Amino acid sequence: MRPAVDVTECLEGGPGSPCDVVGHGYRERKTGPKFPIATRHCREHRCYYAVYPIGHVPYGQVAVAPVDASGFPLAAPLDGEVEEGSGWRGCLCEAAVEAARNRCWSREGADIEEAGEPGRYGTQRRGLRRCARLLGLAAELEQRAVERLRNFLGVDGLEHERLRRQWQTASRLSDRAQAVLAVLSAQPAEGDLWSRWLAAGALGGAWGAARIADPAAGRLLSPSTRLRTTGLAPP
């Protein structure tokens, strides 16, 4: 697997400051994407950067959203009972899906592989907190940022406020996870999920400002710009 787009612009480039980007190789990963990450070098701005596949962010050990490397949603299983939130398994929010069902991951000393669990309890709690920032539930977020964030997610404001209070007042891990799961379920099924999540995650402080490679122009676009060009931006 290799990037289908040759990115000719770096994060330092812009109008009046053209880039001179060349390939720098591929970086193997023990976690995250199942294929090497492309690295690029801009000789004009003297910087290096990595091109991550859609669904992944730097330093992420798992995919953030249930999309494939082309950005299309992963198909749901055709047989068996479909559990609420099951489409988010294998992603960052799997921690919330498990906790909402009162399934806590292994404590210190437990055999994770034998238990069939993706991580330890501390990892589950950290993943849940990151989901709360991404979905605008965390108490430390400013109200203005929360309002913009839920617009990107396409979630009703009154319902989001109710779930935000549930997250902040709940004492049990499962109750907090239920709030996360409810926001995940409240998102519209249509639209560019990945661009929406990148924009929301940056607002919530789950990760830094992101750029998406434009296949037509070979440029880097912000998620909000991409949403506006496709007509999917929030009002």
C-alpha positions as a LaTeX table, in Angstrom:
\begin{tabular}{lrrr}
\hline
Residue & $x$ (\AA) & $y$ (\AA) & $z$ (\AA) \\
\hline
Met1 & 0.00 & 0.00 & 0.00 \\
Arg2 & 1.29 & 3.45 & $-0.98$ \\
Pro3 & $-0.31$ & 6.94 & $-0.99$ \\
Ala4 & $-2.35$ & 7.48 & $-4.18$ \\
Val5 & $-1.64$ & 11.24 & $-4.08$ \\
Asp6 & 1.78 & 12.82 & $-4.51$ \\
Val7 & 1.57 & 15.71 & $-2.03$ \\
Thr8 & 3.50 & 18.66 & $-3.47$ \\
Glu9 & 2.92 & 21.04 & $-0.55$ \\
Cys10 & 4.21 & 21.01 & 3.03 \\
Leu11 & 2.71 & 22.48 & 6.18 \\
Glu12 & 4.97 & 25.53 & 5.91 \\
Gly13 & 3.99 & 26.36 & 2.34 \\
Gly14 & 1.32 & 28.70 & 1.07 \\
Pro15 & 0.62 & 31.53 & $-1.37$ \\
Gly16 & 3.87 & 33.26 & $-2.29$ \\
Ser17 & 5.95 & 30.53 & $-0.67$ \\
Pro18 & 6.07 & 27.56 & $-3.06$ \\
Cys19 & 7.34 & 24.19 & $-1.87$ \\
Asp20 & 9.91 & 21.82 & $-3.29$ \\
Val21 & 8.77 & 18.44 & $-1.99$ \\
Val22 & 10.58 & 15.17 & $-2.66$ \\
Gly23 & 10.05 & 11.66 & $-1.35$ \\
His24 & 12.03 & 10.62 & 1.72 \\
Gly25 & 11.02 & 6.99 & 2.12 \\
Tyr26 & 8.61 & 4.89 & 4.16 \\
Arg27 & 8.52 & 4.32 & 7.89 \\
Glu28 & 7.56 & 0.96 & 9.33 \\
Arg29 & 5.00 & 0.92 & 12.15 \\
Lys30 & 4.43 & $-1.58$ & 14.96 \\
Thr31 & 0.96 & $-0.17$ & 15.65 \\
Gly32 & $-1.59$ & 1.88 & 13.74 \\
Pro33 & $-1.75$ & 1.52 & 9.94 \\
Lys34 & $-0.92$ & $-1.96$ & 8.67 \\
Phe35 & 1.42 & $-0.61$ & 6.01 \\
Pro36 & 4.43 & 1.79 & 6.00 \\
Ile37 & 3.88 & 5.53 & 6.47 \\
Ala38 & 5.18 & 7.75 & 3.67 \\
Thr39 & 7.61 & 10.50 & 4.67 \\
Arg40 & 8.31 & 13.61 & 2.60 \\
His41 & 10.99 & 16.33 & 2.61 \\
Cys42 & 10.45 & 19.95 & 1.54 \\
Arg43 & 13.81 & 21.33 & 0.42 \\
Glu44 & 12.46 & 24.87 & 0.22 \\
His45 & 11.24 & 25.06 & 3.84 \\
Arg46 & 13.74 & 22.52 & 5.20 \\
Cys47 & 11.17 & 20.36 & 6.93 \\
Tyr48 & 10.11 & 16.73 & 6.99 \\
Tyr49 & 6.60 & 15.38 & 7.45 \\
Ala50 & 4.66 & 12.13 & 7.30 \\
Val51 & 1.60 & 11.37 & 5.17 \\
Tyr52 & $-0.85$ & 9.28 & 7.20 \\
Pro53 & $-3.65$ & 7.25 & 5.60 \\
Ile54 & $-7.23$ & 8.36 & 6.18 \\
Gly55 & $-8.51$ & 7.11 & 9.52 \\
His56 & $-5.19$ & 7.55 & 11.34 \\
Val57 & $-3.43$ & 10.37 & 13.17 \\
Pro58 & 0.20 & 10.76 & 14.32 \\
Tyr59 & 1.13 & 8.74 & 17.42 \\
Gly60 & $-2.17$ & 6.86 & 17.18 \\
Gln61 & $-1.95$ & 3.15 & 17.95 \\
Val62 & $-5.37$ & 2.39 & 16.45 \\
Ala63 & $-7.59$ & 3.92 & 13.81 \\
Val64 & $-9.60$ & 6.93 & 14.98 \\
Ala65 & $-12.70$ & 6.34 & 12.85 \\
Pro66 & $-14.18$ & 3.25 & 11.17 \\
Val67 & $-13.14$ & 4.13 & 7.62 \\
Asp68 & $-10.84$ & 2.41 & 5.17 \\
Ala69 & $-7.67$ & 3.91 & 3.69 \\
Ser70 & $-9.75$ & 5.60 & 0.97 \\
Gly71 & $-12.12$ & 7.24 & 3.46 \\
Phe72 & $-15.13$ & 5.00 & 2.89 \\
Pro73 & $-17.03$ & 3.70 & 5.96 \\
Leu74 & $-16.24$ & 0.11 & 6.84 \\
Ala75 & $-19.11$ & $-2.25$ & 6.07 \\
Ala76 & $-21.10$ & $-3.68$ & 8.98 \\
Pro77 & $-21.23$ & $-7.47$ & 9.41 \\
Leu78 & $-24.02$ & $-9.11$ & 7.41 \\
Asp79 & $-24.84$ & $-11.86$ & 9.88 \\
Gly80 & $-25.33$ & $-12.11$ & 13.62 \\
Glu81 & $-26.84$ & $-9.67$ & 16.09 \\
Val82 & $-25.54$ & $-6.11$ & 15.63 \\
Glu83 & $-24.71$ & $-4.51$ & 18.99 \\
Glu84 & $-25.04$ & $-0.75$ & 19.37 \\
Gly85 & $-21.67$ & 0.87 & 18.73 \\
Ser86 & $-20.21$ & $-2.31$ & 17.23 \\
Gly87 & $-19.19$ & $-0.36$ & 14.12 \\
Trp88 & $-16.63$ & 1.49 & 16.24 \\
Arg89 & $-14.78$ & $-1.62$ & 17.35 \\
Gly90 & $-11.12$ & $-1.66$ & 16.42 \\
Cys91 & $-11.04$ & 2.15 & 16.70 \\
Leu92 & $-10.26$ & 4.70 & 19.38 \\
Cys93 & $-13.86$ & 4.61 & 20.68 \\
Glu94 & $-13.78$ & 0.86 & 21.27 \\
Ala95 & $-12.81$ & 1.77 & 24.83 \\
Ala96 & $-16.20$ & 3.47 & 25.23 \\
Val97 & $-18.14$ & 0.67 & 23.51 \\
Glu98 & $-16.66$ & $-1.87$ & 25.94 \\
Ala99 & $-17.09$ & 0.29 & 29.05 \\
Ala100 & $-20.73$ & 1.05 & 28.15 \\
Arg101 & $-21.37$ & $-2.70$ & 28.39 \\
Asn102 & $-19.64$ & $-2.89$ & 31.80 \\
Arg103 & $-16.71$ & $-4.69$ & 30.21 \\
Cys104 & $-13.56$ & $-3.31$ & 31.82 \\
Trp105 & $-10.20$ & $-4.21$ & 30.34 \\
Ser106 & $-7.56$ & $-6.14$ & 32.24 \\
Arg107 & $-5.89$ & $-4.78$ & 35.35 \\
Glu108 & $-2.16$ & $-5.09$ & 36.04 \\
Gly109 & $-0.92$ & $-8.66$ & 35.84 \\
Ala110 & $-3.78$ & $-10.03$ & 33.71 \\
Asp111 & $-3.08$ & $-11.83$ & 30.46 \\
Ile112 & $-4.61$ & $-9.51$ & 27.85 \\
Glu113 & $-4.27$ & $-11.87$ & 24.88 \\
Glu114 & $-5.79$ & $-14.77$ & 26.80 \\
Ala115 & $-8.70$ & $-12.55$ & 27.89 \\
Gly116 & $-9.24$ & $-11.42$ & 24.30 \\
Glu117 & $-9.06$ & $-7.74$ & 25.25 \\
Pro118 & $-7.37$ & $-4.90$ & 23.30 \\
Gly119 & $-5.56$ & $-3.24$ & 26.21 \\
Arg120 & $-5.33$ & $-2.58$ & 29.92 \\
Tyr121 & $-7.73$ & $-0.70$ & 32.16 \\
Gly122 & $-5.59$ & 2.44 & 32.24 \\
Thr123 & $-5.53$ & 2.48 & 28.43 \\
Gln124 & $-9.32$ & 2.16 & 28.41 \\
Arg125 & $-9.75$ & 5.14 & 30.73 \\
Arg126 & $-7.36$ & 7.29 & 28.68 \\
Gly127 & $-9.14$ & 6.32 & 25.47 \\
Leu128 & $-12.47$ & 7.26 & 27.02 \\
Arg129 & $-11.17$ & 10.69 & 28.05 \\
Arg130 & $-9.83$ & 11.30 & 24.56 \\
Cys131 & $-13.21$ & 10.39 & 23.09 \\
Ala132 & $-14.82$ & 12.91 & 25.45 \\
Arg133 & $-12.59$ & 15.68 & 24.13 \\
Leu134 & $-13.18$ & 14.65 & 20.54 \\
Leu135 & $-16.97$ & 14.62 & 21.04 \\
Gly136 & $-17.13$ & 17.85 & 23.05 \\
Leu137 & $-18.16$ & 16.25 & 26.37 \\
Ala138 & $-15.13$ & 17.20 & 28.48 \\
Ala139 & $-15.70$ & 19.92 & 31.10 \\
Glu140 & $-12.46$ & 21.78 & 30.29 \\
Leu141 & $-13.65$ & 22.74 & 26.81 \\
Glu142 & $-14.94$ & 26.27 & 26.28 \\
Gln143 & $-18.60$ & 26.58 & 25.37 \\
Arg144 & $-17.89$ & 28.32 & 22.07 \\
Ala145 & $-15.58$ & 25.50 & 21.00 \\
Val146 & $-18.20$ & 22.94 & 22.05 \\
Glu147 & $-20.85$ & 24.63 & 19.91 \\
Arg148 & $-18.62$ & 24.62 & 16.82 \\
Leu149 & $-17.53$ & 21.06 & 17.53 \\
Arg150 & $-21.04$ & 19.62 & 17.73 \\
Asn151 & $-21.94$ & 21.43 & 14.51 \\
Phe152 & $-19.12$ & 19.57 & 12.79 \\
Leu153 & $-20.38$ & 16.31 & 14.28 \\
Gly154 & $-23.94$ & 17.07 & 13.19 \\
Val155 & $-25.40$ & 16.42 & 16.67 \\
Asp156 & $-28.46$ & 18.21 & 18.08 \\
Gly157 & $-27.45$ & 20.94 & 20.55 \\
Leu158 & $-29.98$ & 20.16 & 23.31 \\
Glu159 & $-29.24$ & 16.45 & 23.20 \\
His160 & $-25.50$ & 17.12 & 23.22 \\
Glu161 & $-25.82$ & 19.37 & 26.30 \\
Arg162 & $-27.74$ & 16.63 & 28.11 \\
Leu163 & $-25.07$ & 14.07 & 27.32 \\
Arg164 & $-22.33$ & 16.51 & 28.30 \\
Arg165 & $-23.93$ & 16.91 & 31.75 \\
Gln166 & $-24.19$ & 13.13 & 32.01 \\
Trp167 & $-20.47$ & 12.77 & 31.28 \\
Gln168 & $-19.48$ & 15.43 & 33.79 \\
Thr169 & $-21.71$ & 14.24 & 36.67 \\
Ala170 & $-21.33$ & 10.49 & 36.25 \\
Ser171 & $-19.10$ & 8.67 & 38.71 \\
Arg172 & $-19.07$ & 5.26 & 37.03 \\
Leu173 & $-17.02$ & 4.51 & 33.95 \\
Ser174 & $-19.97$ & 2.80 & 32.29 \\
Asp175 & $-22.24$ & 5.85 & 32.69 \\
Arg176 & $-19.63$ & 8.10 & 31.10 \\
Ala177 & $-19.16$ & 5.62 & 28.30 \\
Gln178 & $-22.93$ & 5.58 & 27.67 \\
Ala179 & $-22.77$ & 9.33 & 27.01 \\
Val180 & $-19.95$ & 8.80 & 24.49 \\
Leu181 & $-21.86$ & 6.00 & 22.77 \\
Ala182 & $-25.00$ & 8.16 & 22.54 \\
Val183 & $-23.09$ & 10.96 & 20.75 \\
Leu184 & $-21.56$ & 8.44 & 18.34 \\
Ser185 & $-25.02$ & 7.11 & 17.54 \\
Ala186 & $-26.48$ & 10.61 & 17.11 \\
Gln187 & $-24.16$ & 11.53 & 14.23 \\
Pro188 & $-25.64$ & 11.54 & 10.72 \\
Ala189 & $-24.80$ & 8.49 & 8.65 \\
Glu190 & $-24.13$ & 10.49 & 5.49 \\
Gly191 & $-21.35$ & 12.96 & 4.74 \\
Asp192 & $-17.58$ & 13.06 & 5.04 \\
Leu193 & $-17.13$ & 11.50 & 8.48 \\
Trp194 & $-13.34$ & 11.72 & 8.42 \\
Ser195 & $-13.19$ & 15.46 & 7.66 \\
Arg196 & $-15.80$ & 16.13 & 10.34 \\
Trp197 & $-13.85$ & 14.14 & 12.91 \\
Leu198 & $-10.54$ & 15.79 & 12.08 \\
Ala199 & $-12.12$ & 19.23 & 12.51 \\
Ala200 & $-13.90$ & 18.26 & 15.73 \\
Gly201 & $-10.81$ & 16.59 & 17.22 \\
Ala202 & $-8.69$ & 19.69 & 16.62 \\
Leu203 & $-11.32$ & 21.88 & 18.33 \\
Gly204 & $-11.51$ & 19.49 & 21.27 \\
Gly205 & $-7.74$ & 19.21 & 21.65 \\
Ala206 & $-7.71$ & 15.47 & 20.84 \\
Trp207 & $-4.98$ & 16.26 & 18.28 \\
Gly208 & $-3.45$ & 19.26 & 16.56 \\
Ala209 & $-4.55$ & 21.10 & 13.44 \\
Ala210 & $-4.85$ & 18.64 & 10.56 \\
Arg211 & $-4.52$ & 18.82 & 6.78 \\
Ile212 & $-5.94$ & 16.47 & 4.16 \\
Ala213 & $-4.27$ & 15.81 & 0.81 \\
Asp214 & $-6.44$ & 16.99 & $-2.08$ \\
Pro215 & $-6.20$ & 14.38 & $-4.88$ \\
Ala216 & $-7.12$ & 16.89 & $-7.59$ \\
Ala217 & $-4.66$ & 19.66 & $-6.79$ \\
Gly218 & $-2.00$ & 17.80 & $-4.80$ \\
Arg219 & $-2.47$ & 20.38 & $-2.03$ \\
Leu220 & $-3.14$ & 20.17 & 1.68 \\
Leu221 & $-6.58$ & 21.38 & 2.78 \\
Ser222 & $-7.95$ & 21.94 & 6.26 \\
Pro223 & $-10.91$ & 19.67 & 7.13 \\
Ser224 & $-13.27$ & 22.67 & 7.32 \\
Thr225 & $-12.18$ & 23.84 & 3.86 \\
Arg226 & $-12.71$ & 20.34 & 2.48 \\
Leu227 & $-16.21$ & 20.25 & 3.97 \\
Arg228 & $-17.05$ & 23.62 & 2.42 \\
Thr229 & $-15.84$ & 22.54 & $-1.03$ \\
Thr230 & $-17.98$ & 19.40 & $-0.88$ \\
Gly231 & $-21.01$ & 21.26 & 0.44 \\
Leu232 & $-21.01$ & 19.30 & 3.70 \\
Ala233 & $-19.89$ & 22.01 & 6.10 \\
Pro234 & $-22.13$ & 22.75 & 9.11 \\
Pro235 & $-24.23$ & 25.95 & 9.05 \\
\hline
\end{tabular}
